[in-house]
CSV table of C-alpha atoms in Angstrom, one decimal:
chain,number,residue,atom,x,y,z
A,1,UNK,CA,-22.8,-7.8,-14.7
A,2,UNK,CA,-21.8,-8.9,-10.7
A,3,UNK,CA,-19.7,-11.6,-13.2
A,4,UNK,CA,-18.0,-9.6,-15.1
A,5,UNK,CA,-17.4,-7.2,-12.3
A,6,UNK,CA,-16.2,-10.7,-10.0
A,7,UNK,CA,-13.7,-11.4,-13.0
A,8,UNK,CA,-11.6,-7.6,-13.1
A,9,UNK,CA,-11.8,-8.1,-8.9
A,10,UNK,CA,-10.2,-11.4,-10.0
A,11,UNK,CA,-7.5,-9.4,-11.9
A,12,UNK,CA,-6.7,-6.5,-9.9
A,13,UNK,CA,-6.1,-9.2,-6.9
A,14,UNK,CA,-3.7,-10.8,-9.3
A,15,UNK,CA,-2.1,-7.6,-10.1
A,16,UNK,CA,-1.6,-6.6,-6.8
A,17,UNK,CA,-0.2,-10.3,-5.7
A,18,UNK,CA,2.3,-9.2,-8.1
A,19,UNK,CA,3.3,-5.7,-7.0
A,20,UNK,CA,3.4,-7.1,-3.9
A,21,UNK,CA,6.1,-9.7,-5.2
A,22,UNK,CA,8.3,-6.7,-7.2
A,23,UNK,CA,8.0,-4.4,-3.7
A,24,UNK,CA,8.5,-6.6,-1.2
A,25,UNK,CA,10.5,-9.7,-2.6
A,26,UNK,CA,12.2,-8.4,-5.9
A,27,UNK,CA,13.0,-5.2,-5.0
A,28,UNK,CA,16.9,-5.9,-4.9
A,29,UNK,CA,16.7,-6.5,-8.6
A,30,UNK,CA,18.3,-3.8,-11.4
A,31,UNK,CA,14.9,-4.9,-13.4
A,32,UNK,CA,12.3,-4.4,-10.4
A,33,UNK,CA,14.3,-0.9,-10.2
A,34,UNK,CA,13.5,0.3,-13.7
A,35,UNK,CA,9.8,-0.4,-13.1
A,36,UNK,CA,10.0,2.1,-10.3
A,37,UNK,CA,12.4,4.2,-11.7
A,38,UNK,CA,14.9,4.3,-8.5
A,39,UNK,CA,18.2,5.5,-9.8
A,40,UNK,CA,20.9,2.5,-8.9
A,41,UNK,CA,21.8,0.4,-5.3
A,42,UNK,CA,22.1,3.7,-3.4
A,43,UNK,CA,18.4,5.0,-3.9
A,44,UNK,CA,17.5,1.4,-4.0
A,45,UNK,CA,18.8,1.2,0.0
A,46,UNK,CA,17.1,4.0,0.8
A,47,UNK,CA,13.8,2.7,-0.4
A,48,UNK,CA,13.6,-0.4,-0.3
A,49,UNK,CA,12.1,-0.2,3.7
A,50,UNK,CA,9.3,1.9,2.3
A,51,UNK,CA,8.8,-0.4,-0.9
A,52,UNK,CA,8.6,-3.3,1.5
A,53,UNK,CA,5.9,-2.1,3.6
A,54,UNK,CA,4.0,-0.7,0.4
A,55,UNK,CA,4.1,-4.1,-1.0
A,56,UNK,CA,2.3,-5.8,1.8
A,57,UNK,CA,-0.3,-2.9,1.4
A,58,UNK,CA,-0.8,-4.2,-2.3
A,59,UNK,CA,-0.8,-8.0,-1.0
A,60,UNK,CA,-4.0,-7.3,1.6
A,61,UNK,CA,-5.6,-5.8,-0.6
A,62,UNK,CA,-5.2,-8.1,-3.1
A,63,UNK,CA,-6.0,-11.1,-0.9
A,64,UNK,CA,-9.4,-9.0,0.5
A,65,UNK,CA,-10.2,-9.3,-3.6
A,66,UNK,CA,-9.8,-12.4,-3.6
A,67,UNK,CA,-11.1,-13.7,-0.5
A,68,UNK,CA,-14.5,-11.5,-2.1
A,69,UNK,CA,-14.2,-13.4,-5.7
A,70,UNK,CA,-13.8,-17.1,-3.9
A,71,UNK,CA,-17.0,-16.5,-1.7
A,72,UNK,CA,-18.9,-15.3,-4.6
A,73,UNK,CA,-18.0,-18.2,-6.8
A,74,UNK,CA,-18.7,-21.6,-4.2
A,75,UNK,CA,-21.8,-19.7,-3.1
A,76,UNK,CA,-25.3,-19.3,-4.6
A,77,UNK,CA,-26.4,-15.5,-6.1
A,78,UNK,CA,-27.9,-14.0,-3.1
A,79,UNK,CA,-27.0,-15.8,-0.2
A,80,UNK,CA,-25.6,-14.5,2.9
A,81,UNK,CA,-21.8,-15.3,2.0
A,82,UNK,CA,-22.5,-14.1,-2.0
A,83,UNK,CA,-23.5,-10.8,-0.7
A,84,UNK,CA,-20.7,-10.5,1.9
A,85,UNK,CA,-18.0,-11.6,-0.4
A,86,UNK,CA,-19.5,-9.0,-3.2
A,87,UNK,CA,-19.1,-6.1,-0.5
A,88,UNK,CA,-15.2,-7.5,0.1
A,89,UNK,CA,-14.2,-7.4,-3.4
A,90,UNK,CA,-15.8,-4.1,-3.7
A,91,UNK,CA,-14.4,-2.8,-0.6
A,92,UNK,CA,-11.1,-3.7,-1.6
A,93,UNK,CA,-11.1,-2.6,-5.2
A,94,UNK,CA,-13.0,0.7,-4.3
A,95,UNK,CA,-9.5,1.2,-2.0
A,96,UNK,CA,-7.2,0.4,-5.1
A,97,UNK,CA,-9.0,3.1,-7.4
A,98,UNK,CA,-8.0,5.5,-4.5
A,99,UNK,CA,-5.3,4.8,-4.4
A,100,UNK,CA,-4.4,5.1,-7.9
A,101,UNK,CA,-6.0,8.4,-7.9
A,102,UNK,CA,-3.4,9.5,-4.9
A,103,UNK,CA,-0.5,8.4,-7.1
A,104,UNK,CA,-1.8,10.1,-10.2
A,105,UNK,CA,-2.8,13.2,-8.4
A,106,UNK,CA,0.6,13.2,-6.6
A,107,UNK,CA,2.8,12.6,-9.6
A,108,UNK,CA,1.3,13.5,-13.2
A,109,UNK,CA,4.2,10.8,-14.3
A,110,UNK,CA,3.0,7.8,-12.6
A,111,UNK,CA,-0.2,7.9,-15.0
A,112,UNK,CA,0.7,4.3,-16.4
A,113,UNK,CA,1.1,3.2,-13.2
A,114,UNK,CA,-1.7,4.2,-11.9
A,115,UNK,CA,-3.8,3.0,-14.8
A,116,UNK,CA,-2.0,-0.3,-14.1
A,117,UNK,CA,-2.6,-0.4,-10.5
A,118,UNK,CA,-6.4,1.4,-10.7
A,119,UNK,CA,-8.0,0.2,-14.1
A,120,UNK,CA,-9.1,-3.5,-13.3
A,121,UNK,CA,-10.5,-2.8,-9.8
A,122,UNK,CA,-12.3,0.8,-11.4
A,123,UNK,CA,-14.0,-2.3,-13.7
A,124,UNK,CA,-14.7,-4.3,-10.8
A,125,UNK,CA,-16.4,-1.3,-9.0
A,126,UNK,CA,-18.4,-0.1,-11.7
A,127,UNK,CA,-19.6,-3.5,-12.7
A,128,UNK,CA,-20.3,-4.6,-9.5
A,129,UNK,CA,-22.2,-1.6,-8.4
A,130,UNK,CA,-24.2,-1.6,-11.8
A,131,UNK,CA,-24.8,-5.3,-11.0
């Protein structure tokens, strides 16, 4: 199960490497716009600070994912540095479900975005804690 678990902590960190990349790098883009829905260059100005800041949100936690995968997979089941890196990645993911939940609970609209942005770390946390 702590695999299984190990492999969606693997994807959400992934995922969130690439929100990172549309929010804080792409964000000038018409085609990073539609994903967020901002209206044209105007609204796109106005945001983009906030989107830039947001994104490094989703990097660190994304990294703090992975950082938890790699010490789980060049260390033994139950050392010292499994354990530790198990308790990142959950850490981590536990944070991404939340904050999915904030966005859905916030706007009833951002539901695929928050299964997106929550789904693969909820996995990681279930499986993990089950594991």
């Amino acid at each position: 199960m702590t695999t299984v678990g190990l492999v969606f902590a693997a994807a959400a960190a992934l995922i969130h490497v690439y929100i990172f990349v549309l929010e804080s790098l792409r964000f000038d883009q018409p085609a990073t716009w539609k994903v967020f829905g901002v209206k044209g260059p105007e609204a796109a100005e106005v945001i983009r600070p906030w989107a830039f800041n947001q994104g490094f949100y989703n990097l660190f936690l994304g990294l703090g994912a992975a950082l938890g995968v790699f010490l789980c997979a060049f260390n033994r089941q139950g050392t010292t540095a499994y354990v530790r890196g198990a308790a990142i990645a959950l850490f981590c993911c536990a944070v991404m479900v939340a904050a999915a939940l904030v966005l859905l609970v916030t706007d009833r609209r951002k539901a695929r975005a928050a299964l997106v942005q929550g789904l693969a770390p909820a996995l990681t946390v279930a499986f993990l804690l089950v594991g």
